Amino acid sequence: MATLEIKDLHVSVNTDEGPKEILKGVDLTIKAGETHAIMGPNGSGKSTLSYAIAGHPKYQVTSGTITLDGEDVLAMSVDERARAGLFLAMQYPVEVPGVSMSNFLRTAATAVRGEAPKLRTWVKEVKAAMGELDIDPAFAERSVNEGFSGGEKKRHEILQLALLQPKIAILDETDSGLDVDALRVVSEGVNRFQASGEHGVLLITHYTRILRHITPDFVHVFAAGKIVESGGKELADQLEAEGYVKYAGIQEAATTS
Amino acid sequence: MGTSLSAAPISQSRSEGGARVPEASRADWFSSYDVNAFEVPTGREEIWRFTPMKRLAGLHEGAEATGAATVEVDAPGEFTVETVARGDKRLGEAGKPADRVAAQAFSSFAEATILTAAKEQRASAPTTVKVTGPGEGKLAYGHLQIRAELYAEAVVVIDHRGSGVYADNVEFVLAEGSKLTVVSIQDWADDAVHVSAQHARIGKDAVLKHTVVTLGGDLVRVSPTAYFAERGGEVDLTGLYFADAGQHFEHRTFVDHAQPNCTSNVTYKGALQGEGAHTVWIGDVLIRVAAEGTQTYELNRNLLLTDGARADSVPNLEIETGEIAGAGHASATGRFDDEQLFYLQARGIPEDQARRLVVRGFFHELLMKITVPEVRERLEAAIEAELEAVGV
């Protein structure tokens, strides 16, 4: 059973004024079948956590560990992490001009599965997955994310999730910028992925609205670079009612220190 | 951290963002068929300042021919192919040499090849003109003219290969309503020096699609000029180049909007890799007083794949009338986009493969414009080989 284990993770980002510590000791364990939500105010370091797990070169892990089923994730390159079973649905998916979506999906599936999918079944598989996410088949021939609306980009992130079937999926503000219909379609995609009970999901979000479609088993409040409170779904309800006011003190103390 | 996602720093790159008015208007440029009308350039002149003059093998200072290039033509029945002597009155019709090397070539070639696409006929197959250099250590001058008669339609591939030093003028004479598609490939051996002035005279409502592909040679300098002689013409100048260590590839496009209601598009894209790889793109567009209703856009993009390469990019847009439909330009030079690589790698695609995807994507739109499948496949293979060589 897949387990992602993060222990005492400290991460810095390079700025003009030198390295700045963003994550200050994150502890989190995600197991297959579990859905975790990380919620927190803007600037609390939620996205940094997702990028650090995926291995973005801008973020430097200064101490702590990340393991996937006991394997040292930090020793892996970005692509090795993906092939090991980690997936990051990005908040701002990147445009790659001149590379068609279909070519990209097939190249990624080949890399992750370790062999090229059989063409006949692959075409069917992609078609079906696109259909479930209400994606027009014409997108397959367009350049990756180029000229896509925000909602179209997010649908395609979930399309990749469905095709690549990672062990652990991190969804970085996948709900941001989505209208009601797109939010429903995207959430259903995540629920289908989660239904088998074989995958773990980490939802990173600022708002509670996606949690009306996806039910988390655990909710963590993130402030000033670490998890400051953990609980069940009721914690999200509390946040919806009260906002992050309670945690503002921690956040401010951190930024002024 | 175990990441292998890192892009090589750029040692030098320069991109002159804004179009600027050159010291002398392009309209006032001197041109002549006679080499002696030009002074021997020193390399400090505006039009020579990017060119390594020492590597020109004397083309700019009166070098005499010591060999000859071989020209082989494979044309369908709709074409007339002639080899003509100097003095044929058709030669020079598309334009006058505007620099000393072009004038030297015009003053020095021994014989010229003229291809004529018959009027009101669509050529049944692409024509290939294979130009093989004079051989290592040899120098040659050449002249080629391609004529499209009234409403003729044709595709011509000019394929430059081999060794040696070669300077030539290539002319395209487009009669009213004709459509000519040209691909000029410079796939020379490592020692080759090639200076080519390509002149197009665009008749009424005629359409020229001109693509330059430069992949090999020590120094290649191609100057395509399109002159609208009558109204309603359309010109598409496309370029694709891939420079390796030590190579100098220079492309100087000039679109002369002398007539109303003409359209031009210039799109040049290059990739560079290795120490001393140097590319130059100069994009001149002149919209004369008479050229009302002009629509023009020019774009140059360069992708620096490794350290030590340099790309110069200079768009010049001169506008003498306000009554135009549109005029614009863009120029950008950069290295790999780290975010693109991260995105592809985050989907499990290994770094080398991700880089190749990005480079292929960069050239994709230009490759799609090449309508001759054999040429397109050859270029795709050549780009793959270039990427393979540097381990990108």
XYZ file of C-alpha atoms in Angstrom:
649
model
C 0.000 0.000 0.000
C 1.422 3.332 -1.075
C 2.604 5.724 1.598
C 4.081 9.184 1.195
C 5.883 10.240 4.314
C 7.112 13.784 4.919
C 9.201 14.384 8.036
C 10.373 17.713 9.477
C 10.650 19.234 5.989
C 12.424 22.581 5.720
C 12.476 24.298 2.327
C 14.027 27.552 1.177
C 13.580 29.554 -1.989
C 16.274 31.724 -3.499
C 15.395 35.395 -3.602
C 17.348 38.519 -4.503
C 18.084 38.953 -0.802
C 19.408 35.410 -0.461
C 17.677 32.163 0.516
C 14.410 32.522 2.370
C 12.931 29.711 4.436
C 9.323 28.991 3.483
C 8.629 25.580 4.997
C 9.598 25.277 8.623
C 9.202 21.665 9.615
C 6.319 19.922 7.856
C 5.235 16.480 9.028
C 2.624 14.640 6.996
C 1.852 11.044 6.067
C -0.520 10.164 3.243
C -1.586 6.588 2.645
C -3.408 4.977 -0.255
C -7.135 5.365 0.115
C -6.817 8.597 2.078
C -7.739 12.086 1.002
C -6.013 14.905 2.826
C -6.823 18.571 2.445
C -4.292 21.236 3.265
C -5.917 24.587 3.797
C -4.325 27.860 4.615
C -4.110 31.549 3.934
C -2.259 32.884 0.918
C 1.472 32.973 1.435
C 1.469 30.231 4.054
C 3.662 27.965 1.907
C 1.031 25.494 0.626
C 2.220 25.631 -2.979
C 5.854 25.461 -1.907
C 5.088 22.115 -0.289
C 3.625 20.758 -3.529
C 6.562 22.011 -5.635
C 9.092 20.657 -3.150
C 7.492 17.214 -3.331
C 7.536 17.327 -7.139
C 11.148 18.543 -7.147
C 10.971 21.999 -8.706
C 14.575 23.287 -8.926
C 13.636 26.688 -7.497
C 13.009 25.158 -4.072
C 15.865 23.865 -1.931
C 15.204 21.257 0.718
C 17.514 22.236 3.593
C 16.537 19.463 5.993
C 13.993 16.735 6.560
C 12.949 13.759 4.449
C 10.343 12.721 1.916
C 9.876 9.043 1.191
C 7.489 7.129 -1.024
C 7.075 3.540 0.160
C 10.388 3.929 1.944
C 12.261 5.199 -1.144
C 14.106 8.509 -0.793
C 12.160 10.923 -2.992
C 14.663 13.744 -2.485
C 17.367 11.690 -4.201
C 15.224 11.394 -7.336
C 15.098 13.768 -10.332
C 11.761 15.361 -11.221
C 10.945 12.731 -13.828
C 12.039 9.869 -11.571
C 9.607 11.088 -8.923
C 6.794 11.040 -11.468
C 7.739 7.563 -12.604
C 7.894 6.430 -8.962
C 4.225 7.387 -8.659
C 3.987 11.036 -7.645
C 1.788 13.453 -9.547
C 1.339 17.192 -9.175
C -1.707 18.824 -10.763
C -0.404 22.337 -11.136
C -2.061 25.559 -10.234
C -0.688 27.150 -13.413
C -0.158 24.435 -16.035
C 2.599 25.398 -18.464
C 2.102 26.006 -22.201
C 4.390 24.025 -24.510
C 4.031 25.437 -28.036
C 4.305 23.058 -30.960
C 3.887 19.887 -28.858
C 0.457 18.353 -29.363
C -1.546 17.207 -26.365
C -1.834 13.696 -27.847
C 1.922 13.415 -28.365
C 2.536 14.731 -24.855
C 0.055 12.328 -23.224
C 1.451 9.341 -25.067
C 5.057 10.289 -24.270
C 4.164 10.720 -20.594
C 2.190 7.451 -20.441
C 5.066 5.613 -22.111
C 7.512 7.015 -19.568
C 5.354 6.299 -16.524
C 4.163 2.836 -17.609
C 7.605 1.803 -18.784
C 6.365 0.800 -22.232
C 4.444 2.414 -25.049
C 0.706 1.784 -24.672
C -0.754 -0.247 -27.530
C -2.004 2.259 -30.058
C -5.483 0.851 -30.538
C -6.406 0.609 -26.871
C -4.599 3.880 -26.130
C -6.740 5.897 -28.526
C -9.870 4.444 -26.923
C -8.546 5.041 -23.451
C -7.756 8.715 -24.140
C -11.092 9.256 -25.838
C -12.984 7.784 -22.907
C -10.994 9.781 -20.353
C -11.567 12.994 -22.316
C -15.263 12.213 -22.555
C -15.567 11.798 -18.786
C -14.097 15.258 -18.312
C -16.234 16.886 -21.038
C -13.142 17.691 -23.097
C -13.672 18.229 -26.823
C -11.603 15.590 -28.720
C -10.214 18.438 -30.881
C -7.981 19.418 -27.953
C -5.838 16.344 -28.621
C -4.315 18.039 -31.648
C -3.713 21.388 -29.985
C -0.419 22.396 -28.429
C -0.123 21.541 -24.736
C -2.144 24.112 -22.755
C -1.549 26.774 -25.407
C -4.455 29.186 -25.530
C -6.489 27.012 -23.142
C -8.787 28.775 -20.693
C -8.118 28.292 -16.984
C -10.854 25.671 -16.756
C -9.593 23.796 -19.825
C -6.111 23.654 -18.339
C -7.413 22.198 -15.070
C -9.508 19.590 -16.872
C -6.394 18.524 -18.733
C -4.475 18.211 -15.478
C -7.133 15.777 -14.253
C -7.024 14.009 -17.629
C -3.329 13.383 -17.034
C -4.124 12.182 -13.521
C -6.630 9.688 -14.940
C -4.222 8.370 -17.564
C -1.084 8.226 -15.449
C -2.732 6.690 -12.329
C -0.077 7.806 -9.826
C 0.206 6.340 -6.327
C -0.084 9.761 -4.719
C -1.655 12.811 -6.367
C -1.120 16.359 -5.159
C -3.671 18.842 -6.437
C -2.407 22.384 -6.052
C -5.377 24.761 -5.990
C -7.016 22.794 -8.765
C -10.281 24.497 -7.786
C -9.034 28.058 -8.246
C -10.595 29.911 -11.131
C -13.108 27.164 -11.936
C -16.743 27.951 -12.563
C -19.451 25.789 -10.972
C -19.685 23.290 -13.849
C -15.951 22.901 -14.259
C -15.522 22.454 -10.504
C -18.068 19.622 -10.570
C -16.464 17.913 -13.584
C -12.975 18.183 -12.122
C -14.105 16.971 -8.690
C -15.857 13.972 -10.216
C -12.608 13.170 -11.998
C -10.733 13.192 -8.700
C -13.413 11.046 -7.031
C -13.215 8.467 -9.852
C -9.459 8.354 -9.382
C -9.873 7.907 -5.637
C -12.674 5.323 -5.855
C -10.374 2.301 -6.198
C -8.893 3.025 -2.765
C -5.426 2.405 -4.209
C -4.340 6.031 -4.416
C -3.655 8.820 -1.968
C -4.776 12.377 -2.624
C -3.465 15.626 -1.198
C -5.738 18.560 -1.978
C -4.237 21.987 -1.484
C -6.800 24.734 -1.371
C -7.603 28.122 -0.007
C -11.373 27.719 -0.095
C -13.697 25.045 1.202
C -15.930 24.920 -1.880
C -14.133 21.963 -3.525
C -14.612 20.043 -0.259
C -18.357 20.015 -0.925
C -17.555 17.740 -3.907
C -14.564 15.838 -2.551
C -14.805 14.593 1.008
C -11.487 14.689 2.855
C -10.575 12.172 5.523
C -8.145 14.627 7.082
C -7.952 18.400 7.080
C -4.758 20.246 7.969
C -4.415 23.962 8.518
C -1.230 25.410 7.138
C 0.200 28.661 8.463
C 3.663 30.166 8.462
C 5.258 27.203 6.742
C 3.944 24.330 8.809
C 0.837 22.402 9.782
C -0.638 24.136 12.826
C -3.782 22.103 13.305
C -5.133 18.784 12.022
C -8.563 17.249 12.230
C -11.360 15.644 10.276
C -13.876 17.123 7.867
C -15.363 19.212 10.704
C -12.219 21.354 10.716
C -13.052 22.472 7.174
C -16.557 23.425 8.279
C -15.071 25.428 11.096
C -12.744 27.217 8.670
C -15.653 28.001 6.398
C -17.485 29.622 9.290
C -14.559 31.408 10.908
C -11.960 31.879 8.167
C -8.256 31.974 8.923
C -8.490 34.790 11.480
C -7.505 32.456 14.286
C -4.255 31.653 12.501
C -3.434 35.191 11.416
C -1.329 35.767 14.521
C 0.956 32.849 13.697
C 1.260 34.026 10.125
C 2.145 37.599 11.114
C 4.588 36.563 13.801
C 6.388 34.519 11.191
C 6.564 37.233 8.569
C 7.810 39.889 10.952
C 10.362 37.663 12.656
C 18.533 17.640 -4.090
C 18.603 15.064 -6.792
C 17.115 17.234 -9.459
C 18.731 17.244 -12.875
C 16.646 20.086 -14.106
C 19.054 22.821 -14.942
C 19.516 24.963 -18.001
C 22.865 26.117 -19.226
C 23.520 29.786 -18.677
C 23.756 32.026 -21.676
C 27.117 33.570 -22.223
C 25.962 36.211 -24.617
C 22.788 37.070 -26.299
C 21.433 40.229 -27.631
C 18.108 41.177 -28.925
C 17.368 44.683 -29.975
C 13.821 44.920 -28.836
C 12.525 47.985 -30.566
C 12.643 48.423 -34.284
C 15.009 51.224 -35.024
C 15.567 53.473 -37.967
C 18.877 52.571 -39.573
C 21.453 55.264 -40.135
C 20.587 55.391 -43.821
C 17.120 54.593 -45.097
C 16.929 51.271 -46.844
C 15.441 53.229 -49.752
C 18.772 54.966 -50.291
C 20.867 51.841 -50.412
C 23.318 51.655 -53.250
C 23.011 48.779 -55.693
C 24.835 47.873 -58.864
C 25.608 44.930 -61.127
C 29.240 46.036 -61.246
C 31.563 44.844 -58.515
C 33.911 47.812 -59.036
C 31.140 50.209 -58.095
C 31.462 48.930 -54.502
C 34.363 49.631 -52.215
C 36.030 46.666 -50.576
C 34.285 46.376 -47.211
C 36.353 46.395 -44.043
C 33.799 44.720 -41.811
C 32.918 47.932 -40.012
C 30.083 48.786 -42.415
C 26.534 48.359 -41.125
C 25.792 45.482 -43.510
C 29.028 43.651 -42.750
C 29.514 44.353 -39.067
C 28.260 40.942 -37.911
C 30.134 38.939 -40.564
C 33.562 37.451 -39.763
C 35.303 38.888 -42.863
C 38.420 36.740 -42.444
C 36.346 33.640 -43.042
C 34.907 34.965 -46.342
C 37.871 33.493 -48.280
C 38.364 36.768 -50.125
C 34.868 36.883 -51.668
C 34.617 40.540 -50.665
C 38.001 41.529 -52.068
C 37.967 40.213 -55.594
C 38.823 36.529 -55.232
C 38.794 34.781 -58.585
C 36.982 31.541 -59.286
C 39.181 28.452 -59.004
C 36.423 25.913 -59.613
C 32.780 25.537 -60.484
C 29.681 24.393 -58.659
C 27.673 21.562 -60.202
C 24.016 22.358 -60.871
C 21.656 19.424 -61.482
C 18.007 20.099 -62.214
C 15.179 17.615 -61.879
C 12.058 19.341 -63.159
C 8.623 18.187 -64.367
C 7.414 18.807 -67.920
C 5.852 22.185 -67.189
C 9.342 23.656 -66.811
C 11.840 24.845 -69.400
C 15.414 24.459 -68.207
C 18.182 26.438 -69.894
C 21.848 27.002 -69.306
C 22.680 30.456 -70.612
C 25.820 32.504 -71.061
C 26.552 35.824 -69.446
C 24.719 38.651 -71.147
C 21.328 36.938 -71.411
C 19.053 39.931 -71.112
C 16.768 38.248 -68.580
C 19.529 38.032 -65.990
C 19.327 40.643 -63.288
C 15.629 41.264 -63.862
C 14.594 40.449 -60.283
C 17.010 42.821 -58.620
C 20.426 44.435 -58.487
C 23.161 43.292 -56.121
C 23.189 45.464 -53.007
C 26.541 44.412 -51.585
C 29.997 43.768 -52.968
C 29.945 39.972 -52.753
C 26.647 39.770 -54.647
C 28.058 42.159 -57.265
C 31.231 40.078 -57.436
C 29.141 36.981 -58.081
C 27.135 38.836 -60.741
C 30.346 40.020 -62.399
C 32.077 36.658 -62.205
C 29.728 33.743 -62.911
C 30.547 31.763 -66.040
C 27.072 30.528 -66.936
C 23.610 30.752 -65.446
C 20.722 28.328 -65.104
C 17.234 29.589 -65.933
C 14.111 27.611 -65.046
C 10.800 28.795 -66.415
C 7.430 27.539 -65.201
C 5.011 27.685 -68.109
C 2.073 30.027 -67.901
C -1.303 28.934 -66.594
C -0.013 25.547 -65.555
C 0.411 23.961 -62.200
C 3.656 21.999 -62.078
C 2.902 18.307 -61.605
C 5.771 17.723 -59.176
C 8.304 19.709 -57.169
C 11.453 20.747 -58.999
C 14.813 20.043 -57.410
C 17.908 22.083 -58.135
C 20.904 20.399 -56.595
C 23.882 22.712 -56.239
C 27.102 20.981 -55.220
C 29.986 23.167 -54.058
C 33.257 23.352 -56.034
C 35.114 21.193 -53.481
C 37.389 21.863 -50.555
C 39.841 24.710 -51.179
C 38.032 25.765 -54.386
C 35.997 28.903 -55.011
C 33.100 29.362 -57.434
C 30.446 31.871 -58.472
C 27.004 30.994 -59.683
C 23.712 32.339 -60.930
C 20.251 30.821 -60.906
C 16.997 32.316 -62.088
C 13.527 30.893 -61.584
C 10.712 32.401 -63.594
C 7.029 31.825 -63.013
C 4.999 32.971 -66.008
C 1.440 34.337 -65.864
C -0.624 32.287 -63.387
C 1.966 29.503 -63.223
C 2.177 27.492 -60.012
C 5.299 25.641 -58.953
C 7.399 24.355 -56.074
C 11.192 24.516 -56.308
C 13.696 23.060 -53.846
C 17.245 24.418 -54.125
C 19.530 22.013 -52.321
C 23.046 23.271 -51.546
C 25.564 20.645 -50.485
C 29.256 19.859 -50.626
C 32.446 21.761 -49.896
C 34.250 24.909 -50.965
C 33.483 28.606 -51.272
C 30.443 29.703 -53.220
C 28.826 33.072 -53.884
C 25.755 33.409 -56.029
C 22.683 35.380 -56.969
C 19.349 33.590 -57.117
C 16.470 35.340 -58.834
C 12.748 34.746 -58.669
C 10.678 36.531 -61.279
C 6.969 36.166 -60.569
C 4.568 37.253 -63.299
C 1.012 38.324 -62.558
C -1.024 35.806 -60.579
C 1.759 33.270 -60.293
C 2.410 31.233 -57.164
C 5.947 30.148 -56.445
C 7.044 28.129 -53.434
C 10.790 27.934 -52.869
C 12.831 26.072 -50.288
C 16.530 26.953 -50.232
C 18.451 24.413 -48.168
C 22.026 25.102 -47.051
C 23.240 21.737 -45.828
C 26.927 22.281 -46.536
C 29.972 20.395 -45.289
C 31.832 21.888 -42.326
C 34.388 23.796 -44.432
C 31.926 25.514 -46.788
C 31.441 29.255 -47.172
C 28.279 30.390 -48.927
C 27.148 33.955 -49.595
C 23.834 34.060 -51.408
C 21.818 37.061 -52.520
C 18.277 36.013 -53.389
C 16.128 38.533 -55.205
C 12.400 38.225 -55.806
C 10.356 40.485 -58.073
C 6.682 40.068 -57.260
C 4.180 40.805 -60.019
C 0.537 41.748 -59.642
C -1.347 39.456 -57.221
C 1.555 37.004 -57.262
C 2.394 34.886 -54.225
C 5.893 33.898 -53.139
C 6.513 31.476 -50.316
C 10.227 31.449 -49.671
C 11.822 29.244 -47.022
C 15.472 29.253 -46.086
C 16.844 26.289 -44.183
C 20.450 26.556 -42.995
C 21.931 23.530 -41.281
C 25.580 23.265 -42.285
C 28.658 25.207 -43.383
C 31.379 27.250 -41.726
C 29.898 30.591 -42.794
C 26.538 30.949 -44.511
C 25.087 34.357 -45.296
C 21.789 34.445 -47.157
C 20.099 37.747 -48.050
C 16.570 37.287 -49.400
C 14.999 40.437 -50.847
C 11.396 40.689 -51.963
C 10.382 43.627 -54.129
C 6.727 44.284 -54.889
C 6.751 45.555 -58.463
C 2.960 45.766 -58.728
C 0.017 45.814 -56.390
C -1.696 42.931 -54.623
C 1.322 40.690 -54.067
C 1.904 38.428 -51.116
C 5.201 37.270 -49.699
C 5.973 34.798 -46.962
C 9.641 34.656 -45.960
C 10.385 31.811 -43.591
C 13.681 30.708 -42.149
C 14.854 27.852 -39.992
C 18.448 27.467 -38.882
C 20.448 25.322 -36.517
C 23.980 26.484 -35.734
C 26.604 24.313 -34.041
C 29.916 25.220 -32.407
C 31.936 27.670 -34.484
C 29.330 28.124 -37.231
C 28.249 31.560 -38.421
C 24.793 31.653 -40.016
C 23.516 35.040 -41.095
C 20.144 35.810 -42.654
C 19.253 39.282 -43.868
C 15.715 39.656 -45.112
C 14.426 42.755 -46.862
C 10.844 43.326 -47.949
C 10.392 46.372 -50.169
C 6.777 47.507 -50.068
C 6.835 49.816 -53.069
C 3.234 49.184 -54.155
C -0.188 49.374 -52.523
C -2.154 46.481 -51.043
C 0.640 44.002 -50.609
C 1.129 41.615 -47.705
C 4.325 40.256 -46.221
C 5.153 37.926 -43.367
C 8.656 37.163 -42.199
C 9.204 34.350 -39.681
C 12.720 33.178 -38.851
C 13.534 30.756 -36.067
C 16.875 29.374 -35.021
C 18.459 27.090 -32.474
C 22.088 27.394 -31.419
C 24.399 25.077 -29.562
C 28.087 24.967 -28.778
C 30.964 27.345 -28.252
C 31.099 30.103 -30.851
C 27.847 29.216 -32.594
C 26.670 32.556 -33.949
C 23.519 33.478 -35.789
C 22.431 36.827 -37.124
C 19.022 37.848 -38.319
C 18.464 41.294 -39.793
C 14.888 41.932 -40.833
C 14.424 45.064 -42.908
C 10.965 46.141 -44.020
C 10.465 49.349 -45.974
C 6.979 50.681 -46.569
C 7.297 53.391 -49.197
C 4.982 56.362 -49.629
C 3.055 54.633 -52.396
C 2.463 51.438 -50.406
C -0.935 52.195 -48.922
C -2.868 49.276 -47.493
C 0.307 47.382 -46.647
C 0.085 44.535 -44.160
C 3.368 43.294 -42.744
C 4.678 41.372 -39.773
C 8.108 40.037 -38.987
C 9.259 37.738 -36.243
C 12.549 36.221 -35.160
C 13.017 33.747 -32.331
C 16.215 32.118 -31.179
C 16.651 29.249 -28.775
C 20.046 28.973 -27.081
C 20.558 25.337 -26.162
C 23.981 25.608 -24.557
C 26.494 28.001 -23.144
C 28.782 29.930 -25.472
C 26.365 30.566 -28.332
C 25.318 34.003 -29.534
C 22.280 35.189 -31.468
C 21.941 38.695 -32.886
C 18.491 39.794 -33.924
C 17.700 43.192 -35.423
C 14.309 44.111 -36.862
C 14.196 47.371 -38.854
C 10.826 48.720 -39.831
C 10.680 51.914 -41.905
C 7.274 53.349 -42.615
C 6.848 56.257 -45.010
C 3.058 56.300 -45.145
C 0.452 56.232 -42.417
C -2.160 54.645 -44.681
C -1.273 51.045 -43.899
C -3.336 48.090 -42.726
C -0.817 46.948 -40.185
C 2.865 46.615 -39.421
C 4.566 44.837 -36.591
C 7.593 42.944 -35.474
C 8.779 40.739 -32.652
C 12.149 39.404 -31.679
C 13.133 37.222 -28.776
C 16.167 35.206 -27.825
C 16.247 32.912 -24.852
C 17.385 29.666 -23.417
C 15.238 26.689 -22.566
C 12.195 27.564 -20.575
C 12.799 25.849 -17.211
C 9.089 25.780 -16.475
C 8.351 23.875 -19.685
C 11.021 21.312 -18.829
C 9.733 20.998 -15.259
C 6.200 20.451 -16.492
C 7.198 17.714 -18.934
C 9.505 16.040 -16.413
C 6.807 16.189 -13.744
C 4.837 13.889 -16.054
C 7.625 11.330 -16.016
C 9.308 12.359 -19.268
C 13.114 12.114 -18.893
C 15.033 15.371 -19.250
C 16.731 14.646 -22.592
C 13.430 13.630 -24.128
C 11.717 16.697 -22.648
C 14.338 18.984 -24.197
C 13.847 17.356 -27.582
C 10.106 17.793 -27.336
C 10.546 21.492 -26.617
C 12.956 22.037 -29.538
C 10.769 20.082 -31.939
C 7.831 22.132 -30.745
C 9.799 25.321 -31.327
C 10.300 24.483 -35.008
C 6.960 22.755 -35.474
C 4.984 25.623 -37.033
C 7.733 26.279 -39.571
C 8.112 22.625 -40.496
C 4.370 22.407 -41.058
C 4.668 25.201 -43.643
C 6.973 23.058 -45.770
C 4.639 21.379 -48.202
C 7.128 18.967 -49.782
C 6.945 15.862 -47.558
C 10.439 14.565 -48.455
C 11.961 17.917 -47.538
C 10.025 18.121 -44.298
C 11.049 14.598 -43.286
C 14.657 15.330 -44.122
C 14.585 18.451 -41.946
C 12.938 16.624 -39.062
C 15.658 13.997 -39.283
C 18.356 16.685 -39.478
C 17.014 18.401 -36.357
C 16.937 15.067 -34.518
C 20.547 14.440 -35.561
C 21.600 17.889 -34.315
C 19.984 17.227 -30.945
C 21.511 13.773 -30.801
C 24.972 15.211 -31.440
C 24.959 17.568 -28.475
C 23.198 15.095 -26.197
C 20.275 17.441 -25.723
